Amino acid sequence: QVQLQESGPGLVKPSETLSLTCTVSGDSISNSYLSWIRQPPERGLEWIGYISDIGSTNYNPSLKSRVTMSVDTSKNQFSLKLSSVTSADTAVYYCTKGGAPRPGYWGQGTLVTVSS
Amino acid sequence: NFMLTQPHSVSESPGKTVIISCTRSGGSIASNYVQWYQLRPGSLPTTVIYEDKQRPSGVPDRFSGSIDSSSNSASLTISGLKTEDEADYYCQSFDTNNLLIFGGGTKLTV
C-alpha cells in the first residue's frame, strides 16, 4: 500500500522559508512525478509544482520565483522549499505521487501557518 | 491560459445520481486529459478519475467520467449515491506547458 507523509514545521514566520519533506513508503519514487499542492483556508486547490525522479521540475509561474523542489531517491523522499513567505502562504500542503505529471496517490496534508 | 469552472455546490439524495460539470474556457476540453479528485474531511484525498474516464483500482464503478466537446466540459457522474460520497470534488487538466490547472471545486451534499 502506497503511503505518503508530509513533515515539517507547522508554523513559519513571515519572510522566512517554508520547508516540507514528503516520505513515500510502499513503493519506489523511481519513474514517478512528485507534486506539491496546497489549499488555503476556505479556498480551492492550488498546484505548486512537480519534480520527476531524475530531478526535472515544472513550477506554477505564480510561485516559481520562490519555489525549489528536490528529490532524494536513496531516502524515497522529496522536498519543497518556499521562500519569503507571507500570510497568503498559510495553507494545507499536500504531497502527491503519480506515474504521470498528475497526482495519483496523496498524502494526508499538513497545515502550515505563517505568523509571527 | 484557461480556466476550469465548476458549480460551487450540488446536492442529491442517497441512491440517486449526480453529475458534476467542469467547463473549460479557452481551448478544447479534449486537448488535455481531465482528472477528478475527492477531498473528504478526515480522509486521504483520492483520485477518482484520471485521463477523462479511467478509474483507479479501488474506486467504485459508481464513479464515472466523460468529456463533451459540444459543451467543452468534463463531467463526473456518481450513481447510487452514498452518504460517504459527501465531499469536495475538483477537476484538473493541463495547459500546453504541462502546468496543472484546477477547477474551483464542488461541494457535494448527500
mmCIF file of C-alpha atoms in Angstrom:
data_model
loop_
_atom_site.group_PDB
_atom_site.id
_atom_site.type_symbol
_atom_site.label_atom_id
_atom_site.label_comp_id
_atom_site.label_asym_id
_atom_site.label_seq_id
_atom_site.Cartn_x
_atom_site.Cartn_y
_atom_site.Cartn_z
ATOM 1 C CA GLN A 1 0.000 0.000 0.000
ATOM 2 C CA VAL A 2 1.498 3.300 -1.091
ATOM 3 C CA GLN A 3 1.605 5.929 1.636
ATOM 4 C CA LEU A 4 2.855 9.499 1.601
ATOM 5 C CA GLN A 5 3.597 11.524 4.715
ATOM 6 C CA GLU A 6 4.351 15.228 4.820
ATOM 7 C CA SER A 7 6.600 16.546 7.576
ATOM 8 C CA GLY A 8 7.921 19.934 8.599
ATOM 9 C CA PRO A 9 7.225 22.930 10.819
ATOM 10 C CA GLY A 10 3.591 23.866 11.280
ATOM 11 C CA LEU A 11 4.457 27.479 11.983
ATOM 12 C CA VAL A 12 6.720 29.702 9.894
ATOM 13 C CA LYS A 13 7.490 33.375 10.421
ATOM 14 C CA PRO A 14 6.817 35.925 7.672
ATOM 15 C CA SER A 15 9.738 36.439 5.269
ATOM 16 C CA GLU A 16 11.271 33.078 6.236
ATOM 17 C CA THR A 17 11.432 29.873 4.209
ATOM 18 C CA LEU A 18 8.839 27.120 4.456
ATOM 19 C CA SER A 19 10.408 23.664 4.214
ATOM 20 C CA LEU A 20 8.479 20.410 3.882
ATOM 21 C CA THR A 21 9.504 16.832 3.176
ATOM 22 C CA CYS A 22 7.366 14.021 1.827
ATOM 23 C CA THR A 23 8.339 10.459 2.685
ATOM 24 C CA VAL A 24 6.948 7.724 0.457
ATOM 25 C CA SER A 25 6.512 4.149 1.642
ATOM 26 C CA GLY A 26 5.166 1.082 -0.094
ATOM 27 C CA ASP A 27 6.612 1.957 -3.491
ATOM 28 C CA SER A 28 9.728 3.453 -5.016
ATOM 29 C CA ILE A 29 9.668 7.045 -6.226
ATOM 30 C CA SER A 30 11.668 5.999 -9.285
ATOM 31 C CA ASN A 31 9.841 6.634 -12.539
ATOM 32 C CA SER A 32 7.450 8.996 -10.739
ATOM 33 C CA TYR A 33 6.256 12.553 -10.858
ATOM 34 C CA LEU A 34 6.163 14.067 -7.386
ATOM 35 C CA SER A 35 3.948 17.080 -6.804
ATOM 36 C CA TRP A 36 3.113 19.628 -4.165
ATOM 37 C CA ILE A 37 -0.389 21.079 -3.978
ATOM 38 C CA ARG A 38 -1.821 23.434 -1.378
ATOM 39 C CA GLN A 39 -5.220 24.538 -0.153
ATOM 40 C CA PRO A 40 -5.544 27.855 1.680
ATOM 41 C CA PRO A 41 -8.293 28.019 4.310
ATOM 42 C CA GLU A 42 -11.770 28.090 2.773
ATOM 43 C CA ARG A 43 -10.331 28.072 -0.745
ATOM 44 C CA GLY A 44 -9.652 25.616 -3.536
ATOM 45 C CA LEU A 45 -6.617 23.619 -4.562
ATOM 46 C CA GLU A 46 -3.537 25.338 -5.987
ATOM 47 C CA TRP A 47 -0.819 23.415 -7.782
ATOM 48 C CA ILE A 48 2.668 24.421 -6.651
ATOM 49 C CA GLY A 49 4.759 22.269 -8.949
ATOM 50 C CA TYR A 50 6.245 18.854 -9.607
ATOM 51 C CA ILE A 51 9.630 17.205 -9.822
ATOM 52 C CA SER A 52 10.469 13.964 -11.585
ATOM 53 C CA ASP A 53 12.590 11.238 -10.057
ATOM 54 C CA ILE A 54 15.517 12.436 -12.143
ATOM 55 C CA GLY A 55 15.117 15.995 -10.923
ATOM 56 C CA SER A 56 13.407 17.809 -13.778
ATOM 57 C CA THR A 57 10.947 20.380 -12.475
ATOM 58 C CA ASN A 58 7.864 22.327 -13.525
ATOM 59 C CA TYR A 59 6.580 25.087 -11.252
ATOM 60 C CA ASN A 60 3.457 27.224 -11.085
ATOM 61 C CA PRO A 61 4.502 30.515 -12.724
ATOM 62 C CA SER A 62 2.867 32.482 -9.915
ATOM 63 C CA LEU A 63 5.187 30.853 -7.363
ATOM 64 C CA LYS A 64 8.197 29.992 -9.495
ATOM 65 C CA SER A 65 10.481 32.715 -8.162
ATOM 66 C CA ARG A 66 10.092 31.404 -4.597
ATOM 67 C CA VAL A 67 9.878 27.617 -5.078
ATOM 68 C CA THR A 68 12.598 24.981 -5.005
ATOM 69 C CA MET A 69 11.876 21.261 -5.140
ATOM 70 C CA SER A 70 14.354 18.437 -4.681
ATOM 71 C CA VAL A 71 14.297 14.657 -4.621
ATOM 72 C CA ASP A 72 16.320 12.070 -2.712
ATOM 73 C CA THR A 73 15.747 8.651 -4.247
ATOM 74 C CA SER A 74 18.005 6.963 -1.668
ATOM 75 C CA LYS A 75 15.602 8.005 1.081
ATOM 76 C CA ASN A 76 12.465 7.773 -1.081
ATOM 77 C CA GLN A 77 11.744 11.394 -0.209
ATOM 78 C CA PHE A 78 11.162 14.670 -1.938
ATOM 79 C CA SER A 79 11.076 18.192 -0.578
ATOM 80 C CA LEU A 80 9.598 21.645 -1.035
ATOM 81 C CA LYS A 81 11.101 24.995 -0.115
ATOM 82 C CA LEU A 82 9.061 28.173 -0.437
ATOM 83 C CA SER A 83 10.933 31.369 0.368
ATOM 84 C CA SER A 84 9.821 34.799 1.575
ATOM 85 C CA VAL A 85 6.501 33.527 2.896
ATOM 86 C CA THR A 86 3.590 35.756 3.845
ATOM 87 C CA SER A 87 0.216 35.075 5.416
ATOM 88 C CA ALA A 88 -1.076 34.263 1.921
ATOM 89 C CA ASP A 89 1.042 31.099 2.047
ATOM 90 C CA THR A 90 -0.911 29.743 5.014
ATOM 91 C CA ALA A 91 -2.460 26.523 3.735
ATOM 92 C CA VAL A 92 -2.706 22.774 3.989
ATOM 93 C CA TYR A 93 0.153 21.412 1.900
ATOM 94 C CA TYR A 94 -0.246 18.055 0.151
ATOM 95 C CA CYS A 95 2.383 15.904 -1.497
ATOM 96 C CA THR A 96 1.399 13.517 -4.272
ATOM 97 C CA LYS A 97 2.987 10.784 -6.373
ATOM 98 C CA GLY A 98 1.981 9.686 -9.846
ATOM 99 C CA GLY A 99 3.243 7.838 -12.877
ATOM 100 C CA ALA A 100 2.445 10.908 -14.952
ATOM 101 C CA PRO A 101 2.590 14.675 -14.218
ATOM 102 C CA ARG A 102 -0.666 14.480 -12.251
ATOM 103 C CA PRO A 103 -1.497 13.373 -8.713
ATOM 104 C CA GLY A 104 -2.071 9.678 -8.195
ATOM 105 C CA TYR A 105 -1.514 8.936 -4.542
ATOM 106 C CA TRP A 106 -1.895 11.747 -1.989
ATOM 107 C CA GLY A 107 -0.560 12.441 1.463
ATOM 108 C CA GLN A 108 -2.959 13.433 4.222
ATOM 109 C CA GLY A 109 -1.768 17.049 4.113
ATOM 110 C CA THR A 110 -0.085 19.244 6.689
ATOM 111 C CA LEU A 111 -1.213 22.672 7.842
ATOM 112 C CA VAL A 112 1.434 25.370 7.651
ATOM 113 C CA THR A 113 0.610 28.699 9.261
ATOM 114 C CA VAL A 114 2.615 31.809 8.521
ATOM 115 C CA SER A 115 2.583 34.088 11.532
ATOM 116 C CA SER A 116 4.968 35.974 13.757
ATOM 117 C CA ASN B 1 -4.232 30.364 -20.086
ATOM 118 C CA PHE B 2 -7.630 28.761 -19.461
ATOM 119 C CA MET B 3 -9.977 28.252 -16.532
ATOM 120 C CA LEU B 4 -11.998 25.289 -15.344
ATOM 121 C CA THR B 5 -15.374 26.273 -13.910
ATOM 122 C CA GLN B 6 -17.325 24.009 -11.559
ATOM 123 C CA PRO B 7 -20.624 24.593 -9.748
ATOM 124 C CA HIS B 8 -19.961 25.734 -6.210
ATOM 125 C CA SER B 9 -22.235 23.085 -4.739
ATOM 126 C CA VAL B 10 -24.622 20.285 -5.653
ATOM 127 C CA SER B 11 -26.996 18.277 -3.531
ATOM 128 C CA GLU B 12 -28.771 14.981 -4.086
ATOM 129 C CA SER B 13 -30.409 12.220 -2.077
ATOM 130 C CA PRO B 14 -28.891 8.849 -1.252
ATOM 131 C CA GLY B 15 -29.377 6.306 -4.018
ATOM 132 C CA LYS B 16 -29.746 8.954 -6.709
ATOM 133 C CA THR B 17 -27.317 10.020 -9.431
ATOM 134 C CA VAL B 18 -25.447 13.327 -9.513
ATOM 135 C CA ILE B 19 -23.412 14.883 -12.294
ATOM 136 C CA ILE B 20 -20.716 17.462 -11.551
ATOM 137 C CA SER B 21 -19.608 19.563 -14.502
ATOM 138 C CA CYS B 22 -16.251 21.151 -15.269
ATOM 139 C CA THR B 23 -16.318 23.651 -18.125
ATOM 140 C CA ARG B 24 -13.156 24.782 -19.855
ATOM 141 C CA SER B 25 -12.884 28.376 -21.018
ATOM 142 C CA GLY B 26 -10.268 28.799 -23.722
ATOM 143 C CA GLY B 27 -9.179 25.850 -25.786
ATOM 144 C CA SER B 28 -10.760 22.480 -26.254
ATOM 145 C CA ILE B 29 -11.620 20.227 -23.323
ATOM 146 C CA ALA B 30 -10.351 17.358 -25.440
ATOM 147 C CA SER B 31 -6.883 18.915 -25.785
ATOM 148 C CA ASN B 32 -5.650 17.622 -22.435
ATOM 149 C CA TYR B 33 -6.750 14.880 -20.094
ATOM 150 C CA VAL B 34 -9.068 15.707 -17.202
ATOM 151 C CA GLN B 35 -8.729 14.209 -13.733
ATOM 152 C CA TRP B 36 -11.111 14.296 -10.755
ATOM 153 C CA TYR B 37 -10.170 14.269 -7.081
ATOM 154 C CA GLN B 38 -12.221 13.696 -3.947
ATOM 155 C CA LEU B 39 -11.349 15.574 -0.762
ATOM 156 C CA ARG B 40 -13.266 14.490 2.292
ATOM 157 C CA PRO B 41 -12.602 15.851 5.801
ATOM 158 C CA GLY B 42 -10.681 13.357 7.866
ATOM 159 C CA SER B 43 -9.814 11.167 4.886
ATOM 160 C CA LEU B 44 -6.966 10.927 2.430
ATOM 161 C CA PRO B 45 -7.605 12.825 -0.802
ATOM 162 C CA THR B 46 -8.343 10.350 -3.569
ATOM 163 C CA THR B 47 -8.017 10.344 -7.328
ATOM 164 C CA VAL B 48 -11.394 9.059 -8.534
ATOM 165 C CA ILE B 49 -10.970 9.558 -12.313
ATOM 166 C CA TYR B 50 -7.871 10.064 -14.459
ATOM 167 C CA GLU B 51 -7.389 10.565 -18.200
ATOM 168 C CA ASP B 52 -11.005 11.685 -18.679
ATOM 169 C CA LYS B 53 -12.690 8.375 -17.840
ATOM 170 C CA GLN B 54 -10.251 5.931 -16.294
ATOM 171 C CA ARG B 55 -10.988 4.718 -12.793
ATOM 172 C CA PRO B 56 -8.102 3.806 -10.460
ATOM 173 C CA SER B 57 -8.249 0.426 -8.805
ATOM 174 C CA GLY B 58 -10.235 0.592 -5.600
ATOM 175 C CA VAL B 59 -12.584 3.333 -6.806
ATOM 176 C CA PRO B 60 -16.161 2.004 -7.059
ATOM 177 C CA ASP B 61 -17.690 1.744 -10.513
ATOM 178 C CA ARG B 62 -20.384 4.127 -9.295
ATOM 179 C CA PHE B 63 -17.895 6.832 -10.297
ATOM 180 C CA SER B 64 -17.503 7.596 -13.998
ATOM 181 C CA GLY B 65 -16.016 10.384 -16.078
ATOM 182 C CA SER B 66 -16.680 11.772 -19.522
ATOM 183 C CA ILE B 67 -15.985 14.740 -21.746
ATOM 184 C CA ASP B 68 -18.350 16.562 -24.112
ATOM 185 C CA SER B 69 -16.788 18.632 -26.847
ATOM 186 C CA SER B 70 -20.083 20.337 -27.709
ATOM 187 C CA SER B 71 -20.260 21.942 -24.265
ATOM 188 C CA ASN B 72 -16.480 21.959 -23.851
ATOM 189 C CA SER B 73 -16.850 20.342 -20.486
ATOM 190 C CA ALA B 74 -15.961 17.277 -18.484
ATOM 191 C CA SER B 75 -18.357 15.549 -16.127
ATOM 192 C CA LEU B 76 -18.076 13.364 -13.072
ATOM 193 C CA THR B 77 -21.095 11.121 -12.571
ATOM 194 C CA ILE B 78 -21.717 9.404 -9.268
ATOM 195 C CA SER B 79 -24.558 6.903 -9.252
ATOM 196 C CA GLY B 80 -26.178 5.153 -6.295
ATOM 197 C CA LEU B 81 -25.109 7.988 -4.023
ATOM 198 C CA LYS B 82 -23.977 7.106 -0.526
ATOM 199 C CA THR B 83 -23.526 9.428 2.407
ATOM 200 C CA GLU B 84 -19.802 8.627 2.282
ATOM 201 C CA ASP B 85 -19.642 10.313 -1.132
ATOM 202 C CA GLU B 86 -20.255 13.661 0.554
ATOM 203 C CA ALA B 87 -17.046 15.571 -0.182
ATOM 204 C CA ASP B 88 -15.426 18.299 -2.250
ATOM 205 C CA TYR B 89 -14.639 17.304 -5.827
ATOM 206 C CA TYR B 90 -12.048 19.021 -8.006
ATOM 207 C CA CYS B 91 -11.418 18.665 -11.701
ATOM 208 C CA GLN B 92 -7.921 19.236 -13.093
ATOM 209 C CA SER B 93 -6.332 19.472 -16.506
ATOM 210 C CA PHE B 94 -3.086 20.661 -18.107
ATOM 211 C CA ASP B 95 -2.065 23.621 -20.208
ATOM 212 C CA THR B 96 0.303 23.414 -23.157
ATOM 213 C CA ASN B 97 3.355 23.632 -20.882
ATOM 214 C CA ASN B 98 2.152 20.747 -18.723
ATOM 215 C CA LEU B 99 1.171 23.108 -15.916
ATOM 216 C CA LEU B 100 -1.689 21.797 -13.801
ATOM 217 C CA ILE B 101 -4.935 23.796 -13.713
ATOM 218 C CA PHE B 102 -7.569 23.049 -11.061
ATOM 219 C CA GLY B 103 -11.248 23.861 -11.098
ATOM 220 C CA GLY B 104 -12.632 25.768 -8.142
ATOM 221 C CA GLY B 105 -14.161 22.678 -6.558
ATOM 222 C CA THR B 106 -17.713 21.462 -5.979
ATOM 223 C CA LYS B 107 -19.162 20.641 -2.584
ATOM 224 C CA LEU B 108 -21.374 17.572 -2.845
ATOM 225 C CA THR B 109 -24.021 17.164 -0.173
ATOM 226 C CA VAL B 110 -25.741 13.786 0.082
#
